[in-house]
Amino acid sequence: YIHKDGRILWALFTATLLRDRQGKPRYFIGQAQDITDRIRAEETIRQMAYHDPLTGLPNRKLLADRMQMAQARAKRQGHLVAVAYLDLDGFKEVNDVHGHEVGDLLLREAAGRIPGVLRKGDTMARVGGDEFVLILPEIKDKSDVAAIVGKVMNCLRRPFLIGAHEIAITTSLGIAFYPDDGEDQEILLRNADDAMYRAKQAGKNTFRFYQIAMPCQTV
């Protein structure tokens, strides 16, 4: 309901049917109870259970649900799902030089920028520290993912103004695909994480697709 002062209210209605002595219905008695505070409390609990408290992004629990849904659709439709593991380059130095408060604000700003360049239906989650995971469903060609992560990298290259500090960062990403690089969620995340570390070793500010390590051949 909308209150006369413009506030949105949630109400619980109950109705009791009254009958006469012969058992025939006569009328209802209705009662309305304002349950706005209860609904808001439930929403807060739900937010805390499924979202990261610092950035408001989905946490690991909600990420697992989104991955499961994306995998189920991909299996039915024959598409790929890209799992991108993202790490901010040089974030430790930001904390060391400017302090953790500035570091937290930087994480919030970065978390606010990236969803703006993702597609509708994509998911971004924070999995810890300066590490994030992107779930990119309904991928028809792996080259499409390069364009998406390119936009992510570009949006983070713009300097961040945190208080009196102008901070420039980059990001490294690793990408694995369902089902090609694994069907289990933990395996996909591990493979994407492995690819991200290869991007770091390649000089950072880039991305790498997961590749199965080839065994060494003996002569």
mmCIF file of C-alpha atoms in Angstrom:
data_model
loop_
_atom_site.group_PDB
_atom_site.id
_atom_site.type_symbol
_atom_site.label_atom_id
_atom_site.label_comp_id
_atom_site.label_asym_id
_atom_site.label_seq_id
_atom_site.Cartn_x
_atom_site.Cartn_y
_atom_site.Cartn_z
ATOM 1 C CA TYR A 1 0.000 0.000 0.000
ATOM 2 C CA ILE A 2 1.007 3.622 -0.484
ATOM 3 C CA HIS A 3 0.646 5.778 2.616
ATOM 4 C CA LYS A 4 -0.729 9.287 2.188
ATOM 5 C CA ASP A 5 2.769 10.637 2.904
ATOM 6 C CA GLY A 6 4.169 8.542 0.008
ATOM 7 C CA ARG A 7 5.725 5.681 2.005
ATOM 8 C CA ILE A 8 5.324 2.114 0.769
ATOM 9 C CA LEU A 9 3.687 -0.157 3.350
ATOM 10 C CA TRP A 10 3.353 -3.936 3.458
ATOM 11 C CA ALA A 11 0.128 -5.236 4.975
ATOM 12 C CA LEU A 12 -1.079 -8.680 6.035
ATOM 13 C CA PHE A 13 -4.815 -9.168 5.581
ATOM 14 C CA THR A 14 -6.856 -11.818 7.325
ATOM 15 C CA ALA A 15 -10.581 -12.436 6.865
ATOM 16 C CA THR A 16 -12.950 -14.442 9.079
ATOM 17 C CA LEU A 17 -16.251 -15.705 7.710
ATOM 18 C CA LEU A 18 -19.192 -15.430 10.112
ATOM 19 C CA ARG A 19 -22.225 -17.700 9.687
ATOM 20 C CA ASP A 20 -25.718 -17.656 11.108
ATOM 21 C CA ARG A 21 -27.168 -20.436 13.307
ATOM 22 C CA GLN A 22 -28.087 -22.446 10.224
ATOM 23 C CA GLY A 23 -24.519 -22.281 8.983
ATOM 24 C CA LYS A 24 -25.181 -19.926 6.110
ATOM 25 C CA PRO A 25 -22.484 -17.310 5.391
ATOM 26 C CA ARG A 26 -23.433 -13.825 6.570
ATOM 27 C CA TYR A 27 -20.374 -11.590 6.270
ATOM 28 C CA PHE A 28 -16.628 -11.343 6.699
ATOM 29 C CA ILE A 29 -14.640 -9.544 9.345
ATOM 30 C CA GLY A 30 -11.371 -8.305 7.896
ATOM 31 C CA GLN A 31 -8.236 -7.204 9.698
ATOM 32 C CA ALA A 32 -5.143 -5.489 8.274
ATOM 33 C CA GLN A 33 -1.792 -5.525 10.024
ATOM 34 C CA ASP A 34 1.185 -3.367 9.078
ATOM 35 C CA ILE A 35 4.122 -5.795 8.608
ATOM 36 C CA THR A 36 6.524 -3.354 6.912
ATOM 37 C CA ASP A 37 9.180 -3.706 9.626
ATOM 38 C CA ARG A 38 9.038 -7.507 9.391
ATOM 39 C CA ILE A 39 9.419 -7.470 5.598
ATOM 40 C CA ARG A 40 12.363 -5.086 5.816
ATOM 41 C CA ALA A 41 14.029 -7.265 8.453
ATOM 42 C CA GLU A 42 13.606 -10.327 6.221
ATOM 43 C CA GLU A 43 15.088 -8.433 3.275
ATOM 44 C CA THR A 44 18.066 -7.398 5.410
ATOM 45 C CA ILE A 45 18.687 -10.988 6.492
ATOM 46 C CA ARG A 46 18.395 -12.161 2.877
ATOM 47 C CA GLN A 47 20.824 -9.440 1.750
ATOM 48 C CA MET A 48 23.344 -10.443 4.407
ATOM 49 C CA ALA A 49 23.068 -14.119 3.507
ATOM 50 C CA TYR A 50 23.630 -13.729 -0.234
ATOM 51 C CA HIS A 51 25.620 -10.509 -0.698
ATOM 52 C CA ASP A 52 29.050 -9.193 0.175
ATOM 53 C CA PRO A 53 28.706 -6.605 2.978
ATOM 54 C CA LEU A 54 31.358 -4.243 1.564
ATOM 55 C CA THR A 55 30.371 -4.030 -2.102
ATOM 56 C CA GLY A 56 26.796 -5.335 -2.099
ATOM 57 C CA LEU A 57 27.722 -7.804 -4.842
ATOM 58 C CA PRO A 58 26.648 -11.459 -4.745
ATOM 59 C CA ASN A 59 28.804 -13.589 -2.445
ATOM 60 C CA ARG A 60 30.017 -17.162 -2.979
ATOM 61 C CA LYS A 61 26.660 -18.630 -1.981
ATOM 62 C CA LEU A 62 24.666 -16.632 -4.506
ATOM 63 C CA LEU A 63 27.442 -17.122 -7.062
ATOM 64 C CA ALA A 64 27.021 -20.894 -6.776
ATOM 65 C CA ASP A 65 23.274 -20.558 -7.396
ATOM 66 C CA ARG A 66 23.816 -18.329 -10.446
ATOM 67 C CA MET A 67 26.429 -20.721 -11.843
ATOM 68 C CA GLN A 68 24.105 -23.674 -11.408
ATOM 69 C CA MET A 69 21.322 -21.864 -13.259
ATOM 70 C CA ALA A 70 23.661 -20.804 -16.075
ATOM 71 C CA GLN A 71 25.014 -24.342 -16.445
ATOM 72 C CA ALA A 72 21.514 -25.809 -16.588
ATOM 73 C CA ARG A 73 20.497 -23.403 -19.369
ATOM 74 C CA ALA A 74 23.707 -24.045 -21.264
ATOM 75 C CA LYS A 75 23.147 -27.791 -21.106
ATOM 76 C CA ARG A 76 19.635 -27.413 -22.531
ATOM 77 C CA GLN A 77 20.524 -24.879 -25.219
ATOM 78 C CA GLY A 78 24.006 -26.047 -26.190
ATOM 79 C CA HIS A 79 25.748 -22.790 -25.245
ATOM 80 C CA LEU A 80 28.940 -22.169 -23.290
ATOM 81 C CA VAL A 81 29.273 -20.455 -19.921
ATOM 82 C CA ALA A 82 32.385 -18.366 -19.319
ATOM 83 C CA VAL A 83 33.769 -18.113 -15.788
ATOM 84 C CA ALA A 84 36.194 -15.198 -15.445
ATOM 85 C CA TYR A 85 38.380 -14.835 -12.346
ATOM 86 C CA LEU A 86 39.417 -11.209 -11.858
ATOM 87 C CA ASP A 87 42.129 -9.781 -9.602
ATOM 88 C CA LEU A 88 43.077 -6.119 -9.192
ATOM 89 C CA ASP A 89 46.752 -5.540 -9.983
ATOM 90 C CA GLY A 90 48.689 -3.737 -7.275
ATOM 91 C CA PHE A 91 45.863 -3.638 -4.751
ATOM 92 C CA LYS A 92 48.187 -4.637 -1.897
ATOM 93 C CA GLU A 93 50.313 -1.552 -2.618
ATOM 94 C CA VAL A 94 47.205 0.625 -2.436
ATOM 95 C CA ASN A 95 46.484 -0.706 1.053
ATOM 96 C CA ASP A 96 50.125 -0.332 2.110
ATOM 97 C CA VAL A 97 50.454 3.259 0.855
ATOM 98 C CA HIS A 98 46.991 4.714 1.479
ATOM 99 C CA GLY A 99 45.531 2.433 4.161
ATOM 100 C CA HIS A 100 42.735 -0.117 4.237
ATOM 101 C CA GLU A 101 39.957 2.481 4.358
ATOM 102 C CA VAL A 102 41.022 3.837 0.969
ATOM 103 C CA GLY A 103 41.421 0.251 -0.237
ATOM 104 C CA ASP A 104 37.846 -0.565 0.760
ATOM 105 C CA LEU A 105 36.553 2.525 -1.029
ATOM 106 C CA LEU A 106 38.496 1.518 -4.121
ATOM 107 C CA LEU A 107 36.906 -1.932 -4.038
ATOM 108 C CA ARG A 108 33.458 -0.350 -3.838
ATOM 109 C CA GLU A 109 34.191 1.953 -6.753
ATOM 110 C CA ALA A 110 35.552 -0.895 -8.873
ATOM 111 C CA ALA A 111 32.558 -3.066 -7.978
ATOM 112 C CA GLY A 112 30.284 -0.240 -9.099
ATOM 113 C CA ARG A 113 31.972 0.276 -12.461
ATOM 114 C CA ILE A 114 32.171 -3.242 -13.824
ATOM 115 C CA PRO A 115 28.454 -4.182 -13.889
ATOM 116 C CA GLY A 116 27.864 -1.182 -16.145
ATOM 117 C CA VAL A 117 29.805 -2.822 -18.994
ATOM 118 C CA LEU A 118 28.395 -6.330 -18.537
ATOM 119 C CA ARG A 119 25.418 -7.743 -20.405
ATOM 120 C CA LYS A 120 21.995 -8.213 -18.901
ATOM 121 C CA GLY A 121 22.050 -11.652 -17.295
ATOM 122 C CA ASP A 122 25.766 -11.605 -16.451
ATOM 123 C CA THR A 123 26.762 -11.945 -12.791
ATOM 124 C CA MET A 124 29.607 -10.353 -10.871
ATOM 125 C CA ALA A 125 30.485 -11.663 -7.408
ATOM 126 C CA ARG A 126 33.142 -10.836 -4.849
ATOM 127 C CA VAL A 127 34.877 -13.963 -3.606
ATOM 128 C CA GLY A 128 37.393 -12.369 -1.252
ATOM 129 C CA GLY A 129 39.920 -9.539 -0.948
ATOM 130 C CA ASP A 130 40.349 -7.930 -4.358
ATOM 131 C CA GLU A 131 39.172 -11.027 -6.218
ATOM 132 C CA PHE A 132 35.944 -11.143 -8.210
ATOM 133 C CA VAL A 133 34.249 -13.697 -10.429
ATOM 134 C CA LEU A 134 32.187 -13.001 -13.532
ATOM 135 C CA ILE A 135 29.618 -15.499 -14.804
ATOM 136 C CA LEU A 136 28.938 -14.907 -18.508
ATOM 137 C CA PRO A 137 26.154 -17.230 -19.712
ATOM 138 C CA GLU A 138 24.878 -18.007 -23.208
ATOM 139 C CA ILE A 139 28.249 -17.707 -24.954
ATOM 140 C CA LYS A 140 28.114 -18.938 -28.544
ATOM 141 C CA ASP A 141 31.733 -18.254 -29.464
ATOM 142 C CA LYS A 142 34.739 -17.883 -27.177
ATOM 143 C CA SER A 143 35.846 -14.774 -29.063
ATOM 144 C CA ASP A 144 32.750 -12.995 -27.713
ATOM 145 C CA VAL A 145 34.221 -13.215 -24.217
ATOM 146 C CA ALA A 146 37.359 -11.336 -25.264
ATOM 147 C CA ALA A 147 35.198 -8.343 -26.165
ATOM 148 C CA ILE A 148 33.393 -8.440 -22.812
ATOM 149 C CA VAL A 149 36.519 -8.703 -20.665
ATOM 150 C CA GLY A 150 38.129 -6.012 -22.806
ATOM 151 C CA LYS A 151 35.377 -3.630 -21.727
ATOM 152 C CA VAL A 152 35.925 -4.661 -18.104
ATOM 153 C CA MET A 153 39.652 -3.936 -18.324
ATOM 154 C CA ASN A 154 39.077 -0.589 -20.033
ATOM 155 C CA CYS A 155 36.573 0.626 -17.439
ATOM 156 C CA LEU A 156 39.072 -0.088 -14.655
ATOM 157 C CA ARG A 157 41.949 1.703 -16.396
ATOM 158 C CA ARG A 158 40.325 5.081 -15.770
ATOM 159 C CA PRO A 159 41.853 6.538 -12.577
ATOM 160 C CA PHE A 160 39.799 6.393 -9.395
ATOM 161 C CA LEU A 161 39.397 9.532 -7.302
ATOM 162 C CA ILE A 162 39.248 8.350 -3.688
ATOM 163 C CA GLY A 163 39.094 11.360 -1.382
ATOM 164 C CA ALA A 164 42.228 13.385 -2.155
ATOM 165 C CA HIS A 165 43.912 10.447 -3.877
ATOM 166 C CA GLU A 166 43.929 9.661 -7.591
ATOM 167 C CA ILE A 167 44.619 5.947 -7.931
ATOM 168 C CA ALA A 168 45.296 4.081 -11.153
ATOM 169 C CA ILE A 169 44.931 0.308 -11.236
ATOM 170 C CA THR A 170 44.671 -2.453 -13.797
ATOM 171 C CA THR A 171 43.287 -5.968 -13.644
ATOM 172 C CA SER A 172 44.268 -9.481 -14.671
ATOM 173 C CA LEU A 173 41.653 -12.043 -15.681
ATOM 174 C CA GLY A 174 41.581 -15.782 -16.241
ATOM 175 C CA ILE A 175 38.771 -17.457 -18.139
ATOM 176 C CA ALA A 176 37.468 -21.020 -18.158
ATOM 177 C CA PHE A 177 34.470 -22.403 -20.028
ATOM 178 C CA TYR A 178 31.686 -24.766 -19.127
ATOM 179 C CA PRO A 179 31.630 -27.562 -20.212
ATOM 180 C CA ASP A 180 34.948 -27.535 -22.117
ATOM 181 C CA ASP A 181 37.171 -26.810 -19.096
ATOM 182 C CA GLY A 182 35.091 -28.643 -16.515
ATOM 183 C CA GLU A 183 31.542 -29.315 -15.428
ATOM 184 C CA ASP A 184 32.057 -29.034 -11.664
ATOM 185 C CA GLN A 185 31.878 -25.497 -10.259
ATOM 186 C CA GLU A 186 34.969 -25.832 -8.090
ATOM 187 C CA ILE A 187 36.995 -27.151 -11.027
ATOM 188 C CA LEU A 188 35.837 -24.279 -13.237
ATOM 189 C CA LEU A 189 36.761 -21.701 -10.597
ATOM 190 C CA ARG A 190 40.134 -23.355 -10.021
ATOM 191 C CA ASN A 191 40.895 -23.422 -13.744
ATOM 192 C CA ALA A 192 39.851 -19.793 -14.174
ATOM 193 C CA ASP A 193 42.040 -18.881 -11.190
ATOM 194 C CA ASP A 194 44.957 -20.742 -12.764
ATOM 195 C CA ALA A 195 44.477 -18.807 -16.004
ATOM 196 C CA MET A 196 44.383 -15.548 -14.037
ATOM 197 C CA TYR A 197 47.786 -16.304 -12.494
ATOM 198 C CA ARG A 198 49.170 -16.923 -15.976
ATOM 199 C CA ALA A 199 47.889 -13.477 -16.938
ATOM 200 C CA LYS A 200 49.763 -12.074 -13.926
ATOM 201 C CA GLN A 201 52.940 -13.860 -15.016
ATOM 202 C CA ALA A 202 52.524 -12.447 -18.520
ATOM 203 C CA GLY A 203 52.890 -8.930 -17.149
ATOM 204 C CA LYS A 204 49.427 -8.181 -15.695
ATOM 205 C CA ASN A 205 46.801 -5.919 -17.262
ATOM 206 C CA THR A 206 45.728 -8.734 -19.587
ATOM 207 C CA PHE A 207 43.688 -11.930 -19.689
ATOM 208 C CA ARG A 208 44.299 -15.566 -20.480
ATOM 209 C CA PHE A 209 42.076 -18.500 -21.385
ATOM 210 C CA TYR A 210 42.568 -21.697 -19.418
ATOM 211 C CA GLN A 211 44.756 -24.250 -21.159
ATOM 212 C CA ILE A 212 45.445 -27.800 -20.080
ATOM 213 C CA ALA A 213 49.146 -28.177 -19.351
ATOM 214 C CA MET A 214 50.793 -30.526 -21.833
ATOM 215 C CA PRO A 215 53.021 -33.243 -20.354
ATOM 216 C CA CYS A 216 56.725 -32.957 -21.020
ATOM 217 C CA GLN A 217 58.067 -35.377 -23.603
ATOM 218 C CA THR A 218 61.244 -37.280 -22.984
ATOM 219 C CA VAL A 219 63.732 -37.937 -25.753
#
